[in-house]
Amino acid sequence: MTEFWAQNASAVFGLLGALGGSLIVSVTNYVSKTRDIKLQSWRGLLDRKISAHDQVLKVASEMHVMAGNGEMDQEGQIIRFPVVIQNREYFEEWFTSVTTRLLSNTDWLSLKAKREVFYLQDYLIHLHKYLNERDISPSSGVAEIYQEVGKEIREDFVTISQNLRQSAMDYFEYDINRMTFDNLKGHHKLQRKDTEERLLSSKLFSLIN
């Protein structure tokens, strides 16, 4: 046995070295491929999260755009209303669009953005119901009804759009590199009392009540 090792030691160690090197290369390749797969998967998820928060920013921008019909207030300033409430057709189209764009992407939103989106949903449902009650049948005055309501709730739209924008910007500033999701089993809406307080303090509910 001693004679065997003396005669073949270099060959044995060479073989062991080759096997060890092959094993290291295999493990390295496996780790590298696994990491690449994870990175590719994360890039796909990240793209979805970025797109979802981009939609929040777009809706916030749409809510912030105001228009006027030439009417002036006592100080000579143009009285404005949200463009998306300029008439029935425009509002109905925008209402449907917002529902589709935002609610279909809530799984990819941060918890803060989700809560703002769900609050917007609650607010728009009440607004839609209120406008339908005012707009009983087609008439030449329908656009005026929508615009008058828009003038009254302009501040609501500004506030909601600012909250939506801030929630999305917070994601891009603080959470974009976090490779985890918020707890999907958590409470994604505002607490009921918080939602009610915000709704009751809105200009819309001062009209409803």
mmCIF file of C-alpha atoms in Angstrom:
data_model
loop_
_atom_site.group_PDB
_atom_site.id
_atom_site.type_symbol
_atom_site.label_atom_id
_atom_site.label_comp_id
_atom_site.label_asym_id
_atom_site.label_seq_id
_atom_site.Cartn_x
_atom_site.Cartn_y
_atom_site.Cartn_z
ATOM 1 C CA MET A 1 0.000 0.000 0.000
ATOM 2 C CA THR A 2 2.845 2.329 0.876
ATOM 3 C CA GLU A 3 4.488 1.479 -2.382
ATOM 4 C CA PHE A 4 1.229 2.216 -4.256
ATOM 5 C CA TRP A 5 0.902 5.683 -2.728
ATOM 6 C CA ALA A 6 4.542 6.390 -3.376
ATOM 7 C CA GLN A 7 4.170 5.487 -7.032
ATOM 8 C CA ASN A 8 0.725 7.043 -7.652
ATOM 9 C CA ALA A 9 0.432 9.908 -5.186
ATOM 10 C CA SER A 10 0.770 12.604 -7.798
ATOM 11 C CA ALA A 11 -1.851 10.965 -10.005
ATOM 12 C CA VAL A 12 -4.276 10.487 -7.099
ATOM 13 C CA PHE A 13 -3.877 14.055 -5.891
ATOM 14 C CA GLY A 14 -4.243 15.292 -9.441
ATOM 15 C CA LEU A 15 -7.482 13.376 -9.824
ATOM 16 C CA LEU A 16 -8.770 14.652 -6.496
ATOM 17 C CA GLY A 17 -7.833 18.175 -7.466
ATOM 18 C CA ALA A 18 -9.659 17.832 -10.780
ATOM 19 C CA LEU A 19 -12.765 16.457 -9.047
ATOM 20 C CA GLY A 20 -12.624 19.192 -6.429
ATOM 21 C CA GLY A 21 -12.232 21.868 -9.071
ATOM 22 C CA SER A 22 -15.108 20.444 -11.069
ATOM 23 C CA LEU A 23 -17.273 20.393 -7.963
ATOM 24 C CA ILE A 24 -16.429 24.005 -7.146
ATOM 25 C CA VAL A 25 -17.209 25.074 -10.708
ATOM 26 C CA SER A 26 -20.538 23.198 -10.618
ATOM 27 C CA VAL A 27 -21.526 24.752 -7.287
ATOM 28 C CA THR A 28 -20.465 28.197 -8.498
ATOM 29 C CA ASN A 29 -22.481 27.821 -11.706
ATOM 30 C CA TYR A 30 -25.519 26.626 -9.749
ATOM 31 C CA VAL A 31 -25.330 29.560 -7.335
ATOM 32 C CA SER A 32 -24.835 31.983 -10.217
ATOM 33 C CA LYS A 33 -27.767 30.600 -12.208
ATOM 34 C CA THR A 34 -30.010 30.586 -9.134
ATOM 35 C CA ARG A 35 -29.073 34.195 -8.422
ATOM 36 C CA ASP A 36 -29.734 35.191 -12.043
ATOM 37 C CA ILE A 37 -33.153 33.523 -11.985
ATOM 38 C CA LYS A 38 -34.033 35.343 -8.761
ATOM 39 C CA LEU A 39 -32.837 38.643 -10.192
ATOM 40 C CA GLN A 40 -34.850 38.148 -13.372
ATOM 41 C CA SER A 41 -37.943 37.305 -11.342
ATOM 42 C CA TRP A 42 -37.397 40.346 -9.142
ATOM 43 C CA ARG A 43 -36.963 42.605 -12.173
ATOM 44 C CA GLY A 44 -40.328 41.393 -13.456
ATOM 45 C CA LEU A 45 -41.994 42.055 -10.109
ATOM 46 C CA LEU A 46 -40.248 45.413 -9.797
ATOM 47 C CA ASP A 47 -41.525 46.452 -13.230
ATOM 48 C CA ARG A 48 -45.071 45.647 -12.110
ATOM 49 C CA LYS A 49 -44.669 47.612 -8.873
ATOM 50 C CA ILE A 50 -43.215 50.614 -10.699
ATOM 51 C CA SER A 51 -46.019 50.511 -13.279
ATOM 52 C CA ALA A 52 -48.684 50.329 -10.556
ATOM 53 C CA HIS A 53 -47.267 53.367 -8.731
ATOM 54 C CA ASP A 54 -46.934 55.213 -12.041
ATOM 55 C CA GLN A 55 -50.677 54.741 -12.521
ATOM 56 C CA VAL A 56 -51.284 56.273 -9.092
ATOM 57 C CA LEU A 57 -49.233 59.314 -10.135
ATOM 58 C CA LYS A 58 -51.167 59.599 -13.405
ATOM 59 C CA VAL A 59 -54.538 59.519 -11.635
ATOM 60 C CA ALA A 60 -53.290 62.094 -9.131
ATOM 61 C CA SER A 61 -52.260 64.370 -12.005
ATOM 62 C CA GLU A 62 -55.627 63.941 -13.717
ATOM 63 C CA MET A 63 -57.457 64.890 -10.524
ATOM 64 C CA HIS A 64 -55.331 68.006 -10.110
ATOM 65 C CA VAL A 65 -56.160 69.500 -13.525
ATOM 66 C CA MET A 66 -58.780 72.242 -13.258
ATOM 67 C CA ALA A 67 -60.907 74.098 -15.805
ATOM 68 C CA GLY A 68 -63.273 77.049 -15.790
ATOM 69 C CA ASN A 69 -66.325 78.140 -17.741
ATOM 70 C CA GLY A 70 -65.614 81.867 -17.534
ATOM 71 C CA GLU A 71 -67.451 82.423 -14.260
ATOM 72 C CA MET A 72 -65.628 84.726 -11.831
ATOM 73 C CA ASP A 73 -65.774 85.007 -8.056
ATOM 74 C CA GLN A 74 -66.104 88.240 -6.065
ATOM 75 C CA GLU A 75 -62.349 88.762 -6.180
ATOM 76 C CA GLY A 76 -62.222 88.489 -9.947
ATOM 77 C CA GLN A 77 -60.695 85.011 -9.942
ATOM 78 C CA ILE A 78 -61.901 82.315 -12.324
ATOM 79 C CA ILE A 79 -64.013 79.717 -10.520
ATOM 80 C CA ARG A 80 -62.564 76.328 -11.345
ATOM 81 C CA PHE A 81 -63.675 72.715 -11.233
ATOM 82 C CA PRO A 82 -61.887 69.401 -11.918
ATOM 83 C CA VAL A 83 -61.686 68.724 -15.650
ATOM 84 C CA VAL A 84 -62.787 65.126 -15.102
ATOM 85 C CA ILE A 85 -66.177 66.383 -13.823
ATOM 86 C CA GLN A 86 -66.897 68.771 -16.677
ATOM 87 C CA ASN A 87 -69.865 66.673 -17.879
ATOM 88 C CA ARG A 88 -71.510 63.283 -17.513
ATOM 89 C CA GLU A 89 -69.713 61.545 -20.377
ATOM 90 C CA TYR A 90 -66.275 62.696 -19.318
ATOM 91 C CA PHE A 91 -66.810 61.713 -15.700
ATOM 92 C CA GLU A 92 -68.287 58.286 -16.478
ATOM 93 C CA GLU A 93 -65.377 57.474 -18.786
ATOM 94 C CA TRP A 94 -62.820 58.653 -16.243
ATOM 95 C CA PHE A 95 -64.577 56.849 -13.361
ATOM 96 C CA THR A 96 -64.444 53.551 -15.269
ATOM 97 C CA SER A 97 -60.848 54.140 -16.297
ATOM 98 C CA VAL A 98 -59.694 54.855 -12.740
ATOM 99 C CA THR A 99 -61.434 51.750 -11.422
ATOM 100 C CA THR A 100 -59.763 49.584 -14.055
ATOM 101 C CA ARG A 101 -56.280 51.098 -13.811
ATOM 102 C CA LEU A 102 -55.935 51.322 -10.054
ATOM 103 C CA LEU A 103 -57.953 48.484 -8.582
ATOM 104 C CA SER A 104 -56.449 45.943 -10.999
ATOM 105 C CA ASN A 105 -52.967 46.846 -9.750
ATOM 106 C CA THR A 106 -53.469 47.054 -5.988
ATOM 107 C CA ASP A 107 -51.471 43.857 -5.333
ATOM 108 C CA TRP A 108 -48.351 45.673 -6.520
ATOM 109 C CA LEU A 109 -48.833 48.845 -4.481
ATOM 110 C CA SER A 110 -47.224 49.767 -1.193
ATOM 111 C CA LEU A 111 -49.510 49.643 1.833
ATOM 112 C CA LYS A 112 -49.719 53.440 1.999
ATOM 113 C CA ALA A 113 -50.624 53.712 -1.692
ATOM 114 C CA LYS A 114 -53.204 50.926 -1.364
ATOM 115 C CA ARG A 115 -54.952 52.748 1.443
ATOM 116 C CA GLU A 116 -55.105 55.987 -0.522
ATOM 117 C CA VAL A 117 -56.414 54.152 -3.587
ATOM 118 C CA PHE A 118 -59.126 52.399 -1.568
ATOM 119 C CA TYR A 119 -60.115 55.704 0.028
ATOM 120 C CA LEU A 120 -60.372 57.231 -3.456
ATOM 121 C CA GLN A 121 -62.602 54.318 -4.454
ATOM 122 C CA ASP A 122 -64.923 54.956 -1.489
ATOM 123 C CA TYR A 123 -65.016 58.677 -2.271
ATOM 124 C CA LEU A 124 -65.759 58.182 -5.980
ATOM 125 C CA ILE A 125 -68.545 55.708 -5.254
ATOM 126 C CA HIS A 126 -70.285 58.333 -3.112
ATOM 127 C CA LEU A 127 -69.607 61.026 -5.725
ATOM 128 C CA HIS A 128 -70.954 58.842 -8.524
ATOM 129 C CA LYS A 129 -74.113 58.109 -6.537
ATOM 130 C CA TYR A 130 -74.609 61.786 -5.723
ATOM 131 C CA LEU A 131 -74.168 62.882 -9.338
ATOM 132 C CA ASN A 132 -76.589 60.217 -10.549
ATOM 133 C CA GLU A 133 -79.180 61.480 -8.092
ATOM 134 C CA ARG A 134 -78.718 65.042 -9.375
ATOM 135 C CA ASP A 135 -78.590 63.938 -13.003
ATOM 136 C CA ILE A 136 -82.018 62.302 -13.223
ATOM 137 C CA SER A 137 -82.438 62.548 -16.988
ATOM 138 C CA PRO A 138 -80.591 63.960 -20.005
ATOM 139 C CA SER A 139 -81.089 67.676 -20.414
ATOM 140 C CA SER A 140 -79.272 70.762 -21.577
ATOM 141 C CA GLY A 141 -78.382 71.553 -17.976
ATOM 142 C CA VAL A 142 -76.591 68.304 -17.176
ATOM 143 C CA ALA A 143 -73.090 69.698 -17.814
ATOM 144 C CA GLU A 144 -73.875 72.653 -15.557
ATOM 145 C CA ILE A 145 -74.898 70.272 -12.759
ATOM 146 C CA TYR A 146 -71.591 68.408 -12.978
ATOM 147 C CA GLN A 147 -69.586 71.614 -13.122
ATOM 148 C CA GLU A 148 -71.401 73.126 -10.152
ATOM 149 C CA VAL A 149 -70.696 70.033 -8.096
ATOM 150 C CA GLY A 150 -67.103 70.150 -9.318
ATOM 151 C CA LYS A 151 -66.707 73.707 -8.063
ATOM 152 C CA GLU A 152 -67.908 72.685 -4.629
ATOM 153 C CA ILE A 153 -65.628 69.665 -4.292
ATOM 154 C CA ARG A 154 -62.524 71.094 -5.979
ATOM 155 C CA GLU A 155 -60.631 71.130 -2.680
ATOM 156 C CA ASP A 156 -61.416 67.437 -2.152
ATOM 157 C CA PHE A 157 -59.820 66.570 -5.478
ATOM 158 C CA VAL A 158 -56.743 68.647 -4.699
ATOM 159 C CA THR A 159 -56.313 66.991 -1.294
ATOM 160 C CA ILE A 160 -56.890 63.448 -2.561
ATOM 161 C CA SER A 161 -54.544 63.949 -5.508
ATOM 162 C CA GLN A 162 -51.827 65.244 -3.178
ATOM 163 C CA ASN A 163 -52.232 62.221 -0.902
ATOM 164 C CA LEU A 164 -52.105 59.831 -3.847
ATOM 165 C CA ARG A 165 -49.018 61.521 -5.240
ATOM 166 C CA GLN A 166 -47.246 61.492 -1.881
ATOM 167 C CA SER A 167 -47.967 57.801 -1.342
ATOM 168 C CA ALA A 168 -46.470 56.934 -4.731
ATOM 169 C CA MET A 169 -43.455 59.216 -4.274
ATOM 170 C CA ASP A 170 -42.771 57.672 -0.861
ATOM 171 C CA TYR A 171 -42.576 54.290 -2.576
ATOM 172 C CA PHE A 172 -40.050 55.537 -5.130
ATOM 173 C CA GLU A 173 -38.005 57.297 -2.470
ATOM 174 C CA TYR A 174 -38.001 54.721 0.332
ATOM 175 C CA ASP A 175 -39.312 51.315 -0.767
ATOM 176 C CA ILE A 176 -38.327 50.745 -4.386
ATOM 177 C CA ASN A 177 -35.215 48.737 -3.465
ATOM 178 C CA ARG A 178 -36.963 46.657 -0.806
ATOM 179 C CA MET A 179 -37.208 43.115 -2.198
ATOM 180 C CA THR A 180 -40.244 42.158 -0.142
ATOM 181 C CA PHE A 181 -44.004 42.634 -0.319
ATOM 182 C CA ASP A 182 -46.260 44.129 2.290
ATOM 183 C CA ASN A 183 -48.232 41.558 4.255
ATOM 184 C CA LEU A 184 -50.985 40.447 1.879
ATOM 185 C CA LYS A 185 -53.069 39.311 4.862
ATOM 186 C CA GLY A 186 -52.942 42.722 6.511
ATOM 187 C CA HIS A 187 -55.660 45.344 6.638
ATOM 188 C CA HIS A 188 -55.170 47.199 3.364
ATOM 189 C CA LYS A 189 -57.847 49.848 3.825
ATOM 190 C CA LEU A 190 -57.854 52.687 6.282
ATOM 191 C CA GLN A 191 -59.491 51.927 9.577
ATOM 192 C CA ARG A 192 -63.233 52.396 9.197
ATOM 193 C CA LYS A 193 -63.357 55.315 11.603
ATOM 194 C CA ASP A 194 -60.522 57.035 9.699
ATOM 195 C CA THR A 195 -62.327 56.563 6.398
ATOM 196 C CA GLU A 196 -65.559 57.896 7.870
ATOM 197 C CA GLU A 197 -63.802 60.896 9.388
ATOM 198 C CA ARG A 198 -62.166 61.792 6.093
ATOM 199 C CA LEU A 199 -65.397 61.370 4.161
ATOM 200 C CA LEU A 200 -67.469 63.334 6.648
ATOM 201 C CA SER A 201 -64.974 66.210 6.624
ATOM 202 C CA SER A 202 -64.981 66.360 2.804
ATOM 203 C CA LYS A 203 -66.750 69.012 0.741
ATOM 204 C CA LEU A 204 -68.697 66.246 -0.973
ATOM 205 C CA PHE A 205 -70.358 65.126 2.246
ATOM 206 C CA SER A 206 -71.270 68.700 3.095
ATOM 207 C CA LEU A 207 -73.300 68.600 -0.138
ATOM 208 C CA ILE A 208 -74.748 65.159 0.526
ATOM 209 C CA ASN A 209 -75.817 66.080 4.048
#
